mmCIF file of C-alpha atoms (C1' of nucleotides) in Angstrom:
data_model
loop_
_atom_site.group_PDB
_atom_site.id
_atom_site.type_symbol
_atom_site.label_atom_id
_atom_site.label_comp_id
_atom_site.label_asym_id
_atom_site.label_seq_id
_atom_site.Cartn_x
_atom_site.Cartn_y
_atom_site.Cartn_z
ATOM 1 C CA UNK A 287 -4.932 -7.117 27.470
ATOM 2 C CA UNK A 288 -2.257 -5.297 28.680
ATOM 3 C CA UNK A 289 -0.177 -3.131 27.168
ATOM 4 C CA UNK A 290 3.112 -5.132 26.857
ATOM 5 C CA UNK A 291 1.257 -8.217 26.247
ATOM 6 C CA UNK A 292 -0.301 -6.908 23.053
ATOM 7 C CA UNK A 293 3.540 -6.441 21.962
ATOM 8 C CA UNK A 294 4.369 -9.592 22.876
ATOM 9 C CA UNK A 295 1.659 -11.154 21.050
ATOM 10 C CA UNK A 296 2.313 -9.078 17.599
ATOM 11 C CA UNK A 297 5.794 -9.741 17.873
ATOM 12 C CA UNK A 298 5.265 -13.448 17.790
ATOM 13 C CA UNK A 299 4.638 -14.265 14.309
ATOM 14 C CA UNK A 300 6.823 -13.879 11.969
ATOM 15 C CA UNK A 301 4.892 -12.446 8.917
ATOM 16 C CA UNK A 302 4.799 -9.471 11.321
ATOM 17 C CA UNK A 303 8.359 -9.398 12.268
ATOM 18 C CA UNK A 304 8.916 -9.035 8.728
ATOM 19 C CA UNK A 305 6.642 -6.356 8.019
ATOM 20 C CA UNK A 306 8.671 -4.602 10.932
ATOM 21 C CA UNK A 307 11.886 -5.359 9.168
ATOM 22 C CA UNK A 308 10.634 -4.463 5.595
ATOM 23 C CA UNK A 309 9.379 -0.637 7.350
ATOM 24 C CA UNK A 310 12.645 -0.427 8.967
ATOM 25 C CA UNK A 311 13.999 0.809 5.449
ATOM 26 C CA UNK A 312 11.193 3.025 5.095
ATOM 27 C CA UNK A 313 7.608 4.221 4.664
ATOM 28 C CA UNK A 314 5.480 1.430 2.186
ATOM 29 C CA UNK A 315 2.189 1.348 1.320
ATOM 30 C CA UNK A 316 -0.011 -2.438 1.995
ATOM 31 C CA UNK A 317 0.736 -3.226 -1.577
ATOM 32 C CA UNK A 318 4.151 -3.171 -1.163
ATOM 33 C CA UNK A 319 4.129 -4.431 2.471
ATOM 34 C CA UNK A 320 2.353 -7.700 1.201
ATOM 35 C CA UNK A 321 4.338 -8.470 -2.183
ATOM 36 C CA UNK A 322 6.825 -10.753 -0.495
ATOM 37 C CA UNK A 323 4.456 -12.882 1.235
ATOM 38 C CA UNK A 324 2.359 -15.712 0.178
ATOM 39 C CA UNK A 325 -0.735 -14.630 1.864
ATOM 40 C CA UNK A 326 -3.630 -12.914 0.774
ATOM 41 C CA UNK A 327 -3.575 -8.798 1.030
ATOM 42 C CA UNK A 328 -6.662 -8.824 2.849
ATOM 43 C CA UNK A 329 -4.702 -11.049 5.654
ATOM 44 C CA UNK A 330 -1.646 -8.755 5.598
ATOM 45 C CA UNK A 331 -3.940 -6.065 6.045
ATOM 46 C CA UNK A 332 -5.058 -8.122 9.064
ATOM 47 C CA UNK A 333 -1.707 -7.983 10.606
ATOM 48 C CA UNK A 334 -1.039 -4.586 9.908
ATOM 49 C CA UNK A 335 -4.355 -3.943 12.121
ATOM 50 C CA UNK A 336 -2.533 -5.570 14.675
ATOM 51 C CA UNK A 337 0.741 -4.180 14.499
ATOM 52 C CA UNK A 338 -0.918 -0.819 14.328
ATOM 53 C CA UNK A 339 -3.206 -1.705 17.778
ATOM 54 C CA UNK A 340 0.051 -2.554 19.276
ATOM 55 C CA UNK A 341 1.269 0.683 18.619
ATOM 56 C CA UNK A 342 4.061 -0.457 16.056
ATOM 57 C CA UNK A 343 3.026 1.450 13.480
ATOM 58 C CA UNK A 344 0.961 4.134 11.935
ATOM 59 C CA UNK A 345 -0.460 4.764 9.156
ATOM 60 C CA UNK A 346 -1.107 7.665 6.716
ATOM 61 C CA UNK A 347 -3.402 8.384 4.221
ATOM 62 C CA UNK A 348 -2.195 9.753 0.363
ATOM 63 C CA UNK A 349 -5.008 9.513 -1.938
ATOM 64 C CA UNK A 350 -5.939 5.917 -2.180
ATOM 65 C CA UNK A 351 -2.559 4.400 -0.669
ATOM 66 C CA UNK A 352 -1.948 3.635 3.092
ATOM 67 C CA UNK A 353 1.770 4.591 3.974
ATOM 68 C CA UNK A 354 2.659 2.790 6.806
ATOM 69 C CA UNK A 355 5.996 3.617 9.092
ATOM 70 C CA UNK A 356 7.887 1.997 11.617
ATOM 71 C CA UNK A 357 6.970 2.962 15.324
ATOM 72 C CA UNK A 358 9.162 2.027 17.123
ATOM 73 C CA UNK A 359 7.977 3.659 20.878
ATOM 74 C CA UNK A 360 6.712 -0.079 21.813
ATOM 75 C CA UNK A 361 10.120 -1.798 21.292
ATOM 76 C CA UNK A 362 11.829 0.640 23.268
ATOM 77 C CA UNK A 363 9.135 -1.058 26.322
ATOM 78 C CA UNK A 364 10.403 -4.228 25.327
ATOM 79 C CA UNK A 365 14.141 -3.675 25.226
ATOM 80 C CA UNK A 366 13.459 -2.428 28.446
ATOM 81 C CA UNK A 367 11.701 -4.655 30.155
ATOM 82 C CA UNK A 368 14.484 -7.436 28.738
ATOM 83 C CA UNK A 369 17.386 -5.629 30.282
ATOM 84 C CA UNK A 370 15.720 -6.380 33.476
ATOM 85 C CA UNK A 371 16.749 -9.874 32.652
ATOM 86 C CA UNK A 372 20.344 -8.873 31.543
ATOM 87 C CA UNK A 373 22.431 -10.075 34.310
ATOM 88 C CA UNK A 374 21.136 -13.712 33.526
ATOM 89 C CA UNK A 375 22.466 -13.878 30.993
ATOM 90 C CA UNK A 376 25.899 -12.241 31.384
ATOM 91 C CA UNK A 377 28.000 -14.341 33.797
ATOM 92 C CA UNK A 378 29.859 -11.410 34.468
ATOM 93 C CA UNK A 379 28.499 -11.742 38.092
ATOM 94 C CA UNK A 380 29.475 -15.004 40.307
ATOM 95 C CA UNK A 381 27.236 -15.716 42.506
ATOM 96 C CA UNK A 382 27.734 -18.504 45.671
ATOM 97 C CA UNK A 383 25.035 -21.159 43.938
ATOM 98 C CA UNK A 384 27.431 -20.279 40.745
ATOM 99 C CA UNK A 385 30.455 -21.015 42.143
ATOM 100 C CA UNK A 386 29.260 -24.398 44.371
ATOM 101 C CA UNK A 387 27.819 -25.250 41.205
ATOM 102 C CA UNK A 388 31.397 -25.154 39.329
ATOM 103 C CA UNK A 389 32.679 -27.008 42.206
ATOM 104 C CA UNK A 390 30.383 -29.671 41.685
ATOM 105 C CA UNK A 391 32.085 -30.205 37.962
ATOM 106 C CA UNK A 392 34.946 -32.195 37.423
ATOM 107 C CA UNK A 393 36.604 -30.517 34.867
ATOM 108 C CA UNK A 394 34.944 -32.403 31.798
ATOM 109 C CA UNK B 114 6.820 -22.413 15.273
ATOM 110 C CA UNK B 115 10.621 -20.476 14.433
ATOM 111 C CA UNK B 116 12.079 -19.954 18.123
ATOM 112 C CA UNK B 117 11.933 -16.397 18.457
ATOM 113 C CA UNK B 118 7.801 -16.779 17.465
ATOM 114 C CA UNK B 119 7.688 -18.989 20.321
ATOM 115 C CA UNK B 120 9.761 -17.073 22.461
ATOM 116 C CA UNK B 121 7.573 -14.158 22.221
ATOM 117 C CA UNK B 122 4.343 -16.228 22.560
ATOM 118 C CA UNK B 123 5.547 -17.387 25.880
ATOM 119 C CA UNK B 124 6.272 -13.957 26.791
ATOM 120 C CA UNK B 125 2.957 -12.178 25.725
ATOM 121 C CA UNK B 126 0.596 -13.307 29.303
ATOM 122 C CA UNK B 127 1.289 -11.105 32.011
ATOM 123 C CA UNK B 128 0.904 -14.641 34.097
ATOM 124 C CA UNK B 129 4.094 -16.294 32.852
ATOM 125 C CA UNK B 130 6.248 -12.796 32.452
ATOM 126 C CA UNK B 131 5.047 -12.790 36.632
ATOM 127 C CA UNK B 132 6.448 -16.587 37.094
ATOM 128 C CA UNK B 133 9.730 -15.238 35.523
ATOM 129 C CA UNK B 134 10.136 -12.444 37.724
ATOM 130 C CA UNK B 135 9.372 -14.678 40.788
ATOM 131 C CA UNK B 136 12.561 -17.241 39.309
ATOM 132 C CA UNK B 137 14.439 -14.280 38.834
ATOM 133 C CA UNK B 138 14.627 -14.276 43.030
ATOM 134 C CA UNK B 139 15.395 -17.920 42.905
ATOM 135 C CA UNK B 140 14.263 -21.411 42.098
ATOM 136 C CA UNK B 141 10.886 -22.203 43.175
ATOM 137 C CA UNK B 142 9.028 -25.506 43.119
ATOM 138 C CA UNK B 143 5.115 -25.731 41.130
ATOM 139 C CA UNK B 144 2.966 -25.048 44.438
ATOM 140 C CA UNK B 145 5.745 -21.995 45.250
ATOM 141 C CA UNK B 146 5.086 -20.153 41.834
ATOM 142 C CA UNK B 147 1.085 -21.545 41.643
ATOM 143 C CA UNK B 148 0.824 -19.706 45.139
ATOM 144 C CA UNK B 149 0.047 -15.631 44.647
ATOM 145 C CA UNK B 150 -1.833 -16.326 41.349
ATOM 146 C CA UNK B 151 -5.943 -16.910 40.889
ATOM 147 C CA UNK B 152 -5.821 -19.328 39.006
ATOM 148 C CA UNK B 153 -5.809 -23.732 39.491
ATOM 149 C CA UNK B 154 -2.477 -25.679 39.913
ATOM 150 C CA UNK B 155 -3.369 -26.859 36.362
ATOM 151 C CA UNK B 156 -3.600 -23.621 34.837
ATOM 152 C CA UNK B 157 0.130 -22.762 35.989
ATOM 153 C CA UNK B 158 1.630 -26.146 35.043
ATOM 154 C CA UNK B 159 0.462 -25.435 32.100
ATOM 155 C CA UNK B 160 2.104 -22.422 31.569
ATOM 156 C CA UNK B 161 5.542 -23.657 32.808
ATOM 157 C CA UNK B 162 5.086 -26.199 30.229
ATOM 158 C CA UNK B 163 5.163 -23.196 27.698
ATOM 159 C CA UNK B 164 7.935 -21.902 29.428
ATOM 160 C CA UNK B 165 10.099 -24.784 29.155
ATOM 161 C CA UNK B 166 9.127 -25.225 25.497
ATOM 162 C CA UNK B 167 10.256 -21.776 24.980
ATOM 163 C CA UNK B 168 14.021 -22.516 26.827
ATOM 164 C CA UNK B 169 12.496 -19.554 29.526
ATOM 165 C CA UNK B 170 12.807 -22.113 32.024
ATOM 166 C CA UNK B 171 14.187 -25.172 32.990
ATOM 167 C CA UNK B 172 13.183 -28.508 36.170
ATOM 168 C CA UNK B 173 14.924 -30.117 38.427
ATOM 169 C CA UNK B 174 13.837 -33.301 40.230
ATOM 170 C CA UNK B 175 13.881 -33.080 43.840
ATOM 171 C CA UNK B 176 11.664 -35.911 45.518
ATOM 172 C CA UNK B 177 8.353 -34.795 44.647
ATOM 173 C CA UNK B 178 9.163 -32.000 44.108
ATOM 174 C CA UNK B 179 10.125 -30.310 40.258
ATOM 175 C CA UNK B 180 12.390 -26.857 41.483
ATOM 176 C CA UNK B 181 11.667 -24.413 38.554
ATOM 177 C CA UNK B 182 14.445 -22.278 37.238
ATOM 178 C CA UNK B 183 15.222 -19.251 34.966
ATOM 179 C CA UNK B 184 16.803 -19.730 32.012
ATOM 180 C CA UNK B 185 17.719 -16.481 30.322
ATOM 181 C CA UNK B 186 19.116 -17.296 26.878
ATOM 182 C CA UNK B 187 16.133 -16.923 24.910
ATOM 183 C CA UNK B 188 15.773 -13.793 26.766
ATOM 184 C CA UNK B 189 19.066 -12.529 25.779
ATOM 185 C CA UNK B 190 18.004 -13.683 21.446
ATOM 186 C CA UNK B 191 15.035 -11.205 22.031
ATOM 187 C CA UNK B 192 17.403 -8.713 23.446
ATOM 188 C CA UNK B 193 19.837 -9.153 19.998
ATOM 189 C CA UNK B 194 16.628 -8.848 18.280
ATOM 190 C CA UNK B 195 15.367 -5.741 19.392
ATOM 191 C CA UNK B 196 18.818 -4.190 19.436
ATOM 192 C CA UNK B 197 18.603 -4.257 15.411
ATOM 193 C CA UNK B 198 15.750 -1.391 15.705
ATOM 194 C CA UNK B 199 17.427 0.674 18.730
ATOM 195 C CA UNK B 200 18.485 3.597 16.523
ATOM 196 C CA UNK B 201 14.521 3.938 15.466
ATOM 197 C CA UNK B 202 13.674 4.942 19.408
ATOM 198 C CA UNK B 203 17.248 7.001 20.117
ATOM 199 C CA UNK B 204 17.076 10.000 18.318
ATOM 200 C CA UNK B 205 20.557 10.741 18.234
ATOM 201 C CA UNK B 206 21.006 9.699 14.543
ATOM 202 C CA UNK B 207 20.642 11.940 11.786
ATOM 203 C CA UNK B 208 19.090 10.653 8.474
ATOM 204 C CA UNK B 209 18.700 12.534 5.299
ATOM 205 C CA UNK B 210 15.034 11.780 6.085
ATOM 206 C CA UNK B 211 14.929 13.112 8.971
ATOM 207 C CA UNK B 212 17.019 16.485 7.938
ATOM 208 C CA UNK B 213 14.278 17.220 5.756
ATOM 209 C CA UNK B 214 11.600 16.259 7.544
ATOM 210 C CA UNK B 215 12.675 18.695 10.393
ATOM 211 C CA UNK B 216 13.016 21.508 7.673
ATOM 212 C CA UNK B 217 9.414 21.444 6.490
ATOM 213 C CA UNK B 218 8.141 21.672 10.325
ATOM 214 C CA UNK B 219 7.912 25.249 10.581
ATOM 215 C CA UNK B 220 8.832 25.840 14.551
ATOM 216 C CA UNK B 221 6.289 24.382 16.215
ATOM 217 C "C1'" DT C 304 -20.311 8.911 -14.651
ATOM 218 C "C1'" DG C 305 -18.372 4.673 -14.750
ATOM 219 C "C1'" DG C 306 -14.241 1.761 -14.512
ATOM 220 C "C1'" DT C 307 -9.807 0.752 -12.183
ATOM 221 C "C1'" DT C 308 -6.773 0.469 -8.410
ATOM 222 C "C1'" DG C 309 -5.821 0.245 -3.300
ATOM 223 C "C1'" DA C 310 -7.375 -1.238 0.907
ATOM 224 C "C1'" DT C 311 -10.752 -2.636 4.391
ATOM 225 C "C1'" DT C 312 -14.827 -5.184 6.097
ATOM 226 C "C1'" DA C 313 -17.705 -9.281 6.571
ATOM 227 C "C1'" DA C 314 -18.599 -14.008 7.001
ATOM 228 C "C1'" DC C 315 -16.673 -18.144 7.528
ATOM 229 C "C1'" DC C 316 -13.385 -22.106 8.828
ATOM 230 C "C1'" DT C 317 -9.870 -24.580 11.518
ATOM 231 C "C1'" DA C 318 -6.555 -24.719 15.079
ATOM 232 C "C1'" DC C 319 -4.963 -23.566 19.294
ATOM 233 C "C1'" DA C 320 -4.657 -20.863 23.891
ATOM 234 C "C1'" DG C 321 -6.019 -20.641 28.451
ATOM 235 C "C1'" DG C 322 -9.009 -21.947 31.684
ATOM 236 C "C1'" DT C 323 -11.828 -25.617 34.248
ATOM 237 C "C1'" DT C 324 -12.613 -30.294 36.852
ATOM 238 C "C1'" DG C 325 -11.411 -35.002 37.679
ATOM 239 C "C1'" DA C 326 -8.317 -38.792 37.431
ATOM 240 C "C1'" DA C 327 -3.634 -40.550 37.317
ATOM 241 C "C1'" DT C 328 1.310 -40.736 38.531
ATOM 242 C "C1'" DA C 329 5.366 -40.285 41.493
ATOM 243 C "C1'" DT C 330 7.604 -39.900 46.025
ATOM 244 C "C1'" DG C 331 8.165 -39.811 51.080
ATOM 245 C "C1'" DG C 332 6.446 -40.955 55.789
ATOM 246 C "C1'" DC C 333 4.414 -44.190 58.890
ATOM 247 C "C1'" DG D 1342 1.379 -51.643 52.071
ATOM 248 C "C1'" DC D 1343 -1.142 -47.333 52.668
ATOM 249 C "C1'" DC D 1344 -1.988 -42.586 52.882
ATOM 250 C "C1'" DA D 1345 -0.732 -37.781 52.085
ATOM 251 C "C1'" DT D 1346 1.583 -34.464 49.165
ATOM 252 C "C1'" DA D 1347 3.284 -32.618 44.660
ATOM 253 C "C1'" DT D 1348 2.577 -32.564 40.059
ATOM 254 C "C1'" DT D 1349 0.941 -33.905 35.650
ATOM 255 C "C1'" DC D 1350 -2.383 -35.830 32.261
ATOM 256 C "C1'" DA D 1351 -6.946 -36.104 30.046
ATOM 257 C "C1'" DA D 1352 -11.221 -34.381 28.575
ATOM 258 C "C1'" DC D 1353 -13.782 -30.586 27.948
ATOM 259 C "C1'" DC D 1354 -15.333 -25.583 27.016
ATOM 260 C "C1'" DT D 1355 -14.991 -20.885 25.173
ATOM 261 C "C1'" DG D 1356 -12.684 -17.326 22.853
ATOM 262 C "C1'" DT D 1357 -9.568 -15.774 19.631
ATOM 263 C "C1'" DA D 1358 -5.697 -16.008 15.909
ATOM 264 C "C1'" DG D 1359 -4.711 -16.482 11.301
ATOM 265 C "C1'" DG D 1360 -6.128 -17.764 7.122
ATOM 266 C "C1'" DT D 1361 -9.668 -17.871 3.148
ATOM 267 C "C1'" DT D 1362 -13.167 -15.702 -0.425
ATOM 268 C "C1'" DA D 1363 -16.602 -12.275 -1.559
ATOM 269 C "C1'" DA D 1364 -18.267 -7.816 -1.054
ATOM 270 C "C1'" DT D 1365 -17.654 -2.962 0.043
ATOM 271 C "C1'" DC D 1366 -15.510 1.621 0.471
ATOM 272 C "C1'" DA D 1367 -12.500 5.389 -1.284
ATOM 273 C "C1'" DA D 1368 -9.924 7.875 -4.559
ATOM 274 C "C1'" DC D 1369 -8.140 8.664 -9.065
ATOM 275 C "C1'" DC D 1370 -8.785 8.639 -14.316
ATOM 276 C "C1'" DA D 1371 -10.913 9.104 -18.696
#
DNA sequence: TGGTTGATTAACCTACAGGTTGAATATGGC
DNA sequence: GCCATATTCAACCTGTAGGTTAATCAACCA
């Protein structure tokens, strides 16, 4: 799979976009990471191994605990590739089709 | 599924991110879109169906014909979204954490 | 050395994603 | 009315995602 793909994909649940939010205010170990939820740890741990294969985050390794942190290389890939998308969505721009289009409308 | 889950599920096959680059040169009807890719009619109606679940996209009727088009909201809610971690990939912020963090790298 | 805590691995289950082929449903042309 | 074209629907297959429980690995503690 490629590489933005994988992103995509770990970015589409939203246990994980949580675990992304809950790192954005620092370093926590899998403990930590899964109190919230009402899964078990060993399926937190599950998407931690995907976060951390979509290059999201990293881990360390203090004594018995797992620190992960935010990584946040991958999102900067997908706020780029979005802003590819940005004058869609900002009708800053009129276009012919646009304005034919408002013609079309009888001012409801 | 929450919206932005689905929005990102839509977006993780490097098929359907391809049929939203070809709408982003204009509306295109099933056989248009189906046309570069290996894969049966089927397959891609089937992932315009995802696409219009998602809000990506949206059909016209036109004879026998269904013209596809973009539909960039949902692409501007993942943009919001991945604003909120923008100041983990610019560097241009100073934490505490990071202040101290520099000072125990001896200059590497 | 043996028990406790933190985390991962293994085996399993169910649901769904993405592909196929074949049949069905519009719509326009003759 | 009939045929061709455009598209979807239905049934099926295979792989994988996300969850479970049980077992294992690793590091500290006493």
């Amino acid at each position: 799979m490629d590489r933005l793909s994988e992103v995509f994909a770990a970015l589409a649940d939203p246990t994980r976009r949580a675990i992304l939010a809950r790192l954005a205010d620092g370093e926590a170990t899998v403990n930590q990471i899964a109190e919230p939820f009402p899964i078990s740890l060993q399926a937190v741990s599950k998407h931690l191994k995907v976060l951390e294969r979509a290059g999201l985050i990293s881990r360390g390794r203090e004594a018995q605990w797992r620190p992960c942190r935010l990584d946040a290389e991958p999102l900067r890939e997908v706020a780029d590739w979005v802003a590819g998308y940005q004058r869609f969505w900002e009708q800053r721009y009129d276009t012919l089709g646009e304005y034919l289009r408002q013609l079309q409308q009888p001012e409801t």
